[in-house]
Amino acid sequence: DAGITQSPRHKVTETGTPVTLRCHQTENHRYMYWYRQDPGHGLRLIHYSYGVKDTDKGEVSDGYSVSRSKTEDFLLTLESATSSQTSVYFCAISEPRGNTEAFFGQGTRLTVV
Amino acid sequence: ILNVEQSPQSLHVQEGDSTNFTCSFPSSNFYALHWYRWETAKSPEALFVMTLNGDEKKKGRISATLNTKEGYSYLYIKGSQPEDSATYLCAQIGSYIPTFGRGTSLIVHP
């Protein structure tokens, strides 16, 4: 299995509080992604990183920020959590070549109450 | 943002049936097409990575084809088994970023 771990695995938080999810890889892959999974929507890209301190927005980036200060860690922050951000969040990693697959973390289930 | 469509959204079949799903994608700016298998409470895992028009890949009872000119890929499962029950995702890779379809949920009844 690819060395990619997400923490925490589960979190319940209150509306308006900040939340940070962590993705850690040991594969030295250049690209890292944060997706959210919601019923009927599959996986939607929130943000991605193509190198240390190099990040860009995905299709559902509003309300989220990211940081990547070193190759192995990619942090996703909800500055002020809302109920619409209740979801399962997946981190993924890949090399910048389309002929290799992406590898996924185990997912983080976030509930905003 | 690429528009990747999958059909059908869900599928119920009997054990032993053969089945297939479709993934359609914009044919412009094509780099690669990935298929993933996603079991409940687990993470997606890659089945196939396809890059060339006319590519055909096979893994056991599962196979896939790719037509980049018309923008579609088919995934076939021969003789479905209950353990094939999962969501099957396709992703088009454009500029290195995977864009996923919404998936096809397959349930195989014993």
Coordinates of N, CA, C and O in Angstrom, one line a residue, chain A residues 42-88:
Chain A
G42 N -19.8 12.1 -6.3 CA -18.5 11.4 -6.5 C -17.4 12.2 -5.7 O -17.6 12.6 -4.6
L43 N -16.3 12.3 -6.3 CA -15.1 13.0 -5.7 C -15.0 14.4 -6.4 O -14.8 14.4 -7.6
R44 N -15.0 15.4 -5.6 CA -14.8 16.8 -6.2 C -13.5 17.4 -5.6 O -13.3 17.3 -4.4
L45 N -12.8 18.0 -6.5 CA -11.5 18.5 -6.1 C -11.6 19.9 -5.3 O -12.3 20.8 -5.8
I46 N -11.0 19.9 -4.2 CA -11.0 21.2 -3.4 C -9.8 22.0 -3.7 O -9.9 23.2 -4.1
H47 N -8.6 21.5 -3.4 CA -7.4 22.2 -3.7 C -6.4 21.1 -4.1 O -6.5 19.9 -3.7
Y48 N -5.3 21.5 -4.8 CA -4.2 20.6 -5.0 C -2.9 21.3 -4.9 O -2.8 22.6 -4.9
S49 N -1.8 20.5 -4.8 CA -0.5 21.1 -4.7 C 0.4 20.4 -5.7 O 0.4 19.1 -5.8
Y50 N 1.3 21.2 -6.4 CA 2.2 20.6 -7.3 C 3.6 20.8 -6.9 O 4.6 20.6 -7.7
G51 N 3.8 21.1 -5.6 CA 5.1 21.2 -5.1 C 5.1 22.0 -3.8 O 4.0 22.5 -3.4
V52 N 6.2 22.0 -3.1 CA 6.2 22.7 -1.8 C 5.9 24.2 -2.0 O 6.4 24.8 -2.9
K53 N 4.9 24.7 -1.3 CA 4.4 26.0 -1.3 C 3.7 26.4 -2.7 O 3.4 27.5 -2.9
D54 N 3.5 25.4 -3.5 CA 2.8 25.6 -4.8 C 1.4 24.9 -4.7 O 1.3 23.7 -4.7
T55 N 0.3 25.7 -4.6 CA -1.0 25.2 -4.6 C -1.9 25.9 -5.5 O -1.6 27.0 -6.0
D56 N -3.0 25.3 -5.8 CA -4.0 25.9 -6.7 C -5.4 25.4 -6.3 O -5.6 24.4 -5.6
K57 N -6.4 26.1 -6.7 CA -7.8 25.8 -6.4 C -8.4 24.8 -7.3 O -8.1 24.7 -8.5
G58 N -9.3 24.0 -6.7 CA -10.1 23.1 -7.5 C -11.5 23.6 -7.7 O -11.7 24.8 -7.6
E59 N -12.5 22.8 -8.0 CA -13.8 23.2 -8.4 C -14.6 23.6 -7.2 O -15.6 24.4 -7.3
V60 N -14.3 23.2 -5.9 CA -15.1 23.5 -4.8 C -14.2 24.1 -3.7 O -14.2 23.6 -2.5
S61 N -13.5 25.1 -4.0 CA -12.5 25.6 -3.0 C -13.0 26.7 -2.0 O -12.3 26.9 -1.0
D62 N -14.2 27.2 -2.2 CA -14.7 28.2 -1.3 C -14.8 27.7 0.1 O -15.4 26.7 0.3
G63 N -14.3 28.5 1.0 CA -14.3 28.1 2.4 C -13.2 27.2 2.9 O -13.1 26.8 4.1
Y64 N -12.3 26.9 2.0 CA -11.1 26.0 2.3 C -9.8 26.8 2.0 O -9.8 27.5 1.0
S65 N -8.8 26.5 2.8 CA -7.4 26.9 2.4 C -6.5 25.7 2.6 O -6.9 24.7 3.3
V66 N -5.4 25.8 2.0 CA -4.4 24.7 2.1 C -3.0 25.2 2.3 O -2.7 26.4 2.0
S67 N -2.1 24.4 2.8 CA -0.7 24.7 2.9 C 0.1 23.5 2.7 O -0.3 22.4 3.1
R68 N 1.3 23.7 2.1 CA 2.2 22.6 1.9 C 3.6 23.2 2.2 O 4.2 23.8 1.3
S69 N 4.1 23.0 3.4 CA 5.4 23.6 3.7 C 6.5 22.6 3.5 O 7.7 23.0 3.5
K70 N 6.2 21.3 3.4 CA 7.2 20.3 3.0 C 6.5 19.2 2.2 O 5.3 19.1 2.1
T71 N 7.4 18.5 1.4 CA 6.8 17.5 0.4 C 5.8 16.6 1.0 O 4.8 16.3 0.4
E72 N 6.1 16.1 2.2 CA 5.3 15.0 2.8 C 3.9 15.4 3.4 O 3.1 14.6 3.6
D73 N 3.7 16.7 3.7 CA 2.5 17.1 4.4 C 1.7 18.1 3.6 O 2.2 19.1 3.0
F74 N 0.4 17.9 3.5 CA -0.6 18.8 2.8 C -1.7 19.0 3.8 O -2.4 18.0 4.2
L75 N -1.9 20.2 4.2 CA -2.9 20.5 5.2 C -4.1 21.2 4.6 O -4.0 22.1 3.7
L76 N -5.3 20.8 5.0 CA -6.6 21.4 4.6 C -7.2 22.1 5.8 O -7.4 21.4 6.8
T77 N -7.5 23.4 5.6 CA -8.1 24.1 6.7 C -9.4 24.7 6.4 O -9.6 25.3 5.3
L78 N -10.4 24.5 7.3 CA -11.7 25.1 7.2 C -11.6 26.2 8.2 O -11.6 26.0 9.4
E79 N -11.6 27.5 7.7 CA -11.3 28.6 8.6 C -12.5 28.7 9.6 O -12.3 29.1 10.8
S80 N -13.7 28.5 9.1 CA -14.9 28.7 10.0 C -15.9 27.6 9.4 O -16.6 27.9 8.5
A81 N -15.9 26.5 10.1 CA -16.7 25.4 9.5 C -18.2 25.7 9.4 O -18.8 26.3 10.3
T82 N -18.8 25.2 8.4 CA -20.2 25.3 8.2 C -20.8 23.9 8.0 O -20.1 22.9 7.6
S83 N -22.1 23.8 8.2 CA -22.8 22.5 8.0 C -22.6 21.9 6.6 O -22.6 20.7 6.4
S84 N -22.5 22.8 5.7 CA -22.4 22.3 4.3 C -21.0 21.7 4.0 O -20.8 21.0 3.0
Q85 N -20.1 21.8 5.0 CA -18.8 21.2 4.8 C -18.7 19.8 5.5 O -17.7 19.2 5.6
T86 N -19.9 19.4 6.1 CA -20.0 18.0 6.5 C -19.8 17.1 5.3 O -20.5 17.2 4.3
S87 N -18.8 16.2 5.4 CA -18.4 15.4 4.2 C -17.4 14.4 4.6 O -16.9 14.4 5.8
V88 N -17.0 13.5 3.7 CA -15.8 12.7 3.8 C -14.7 13.3 2.9 O -15.0 13.5 1.7

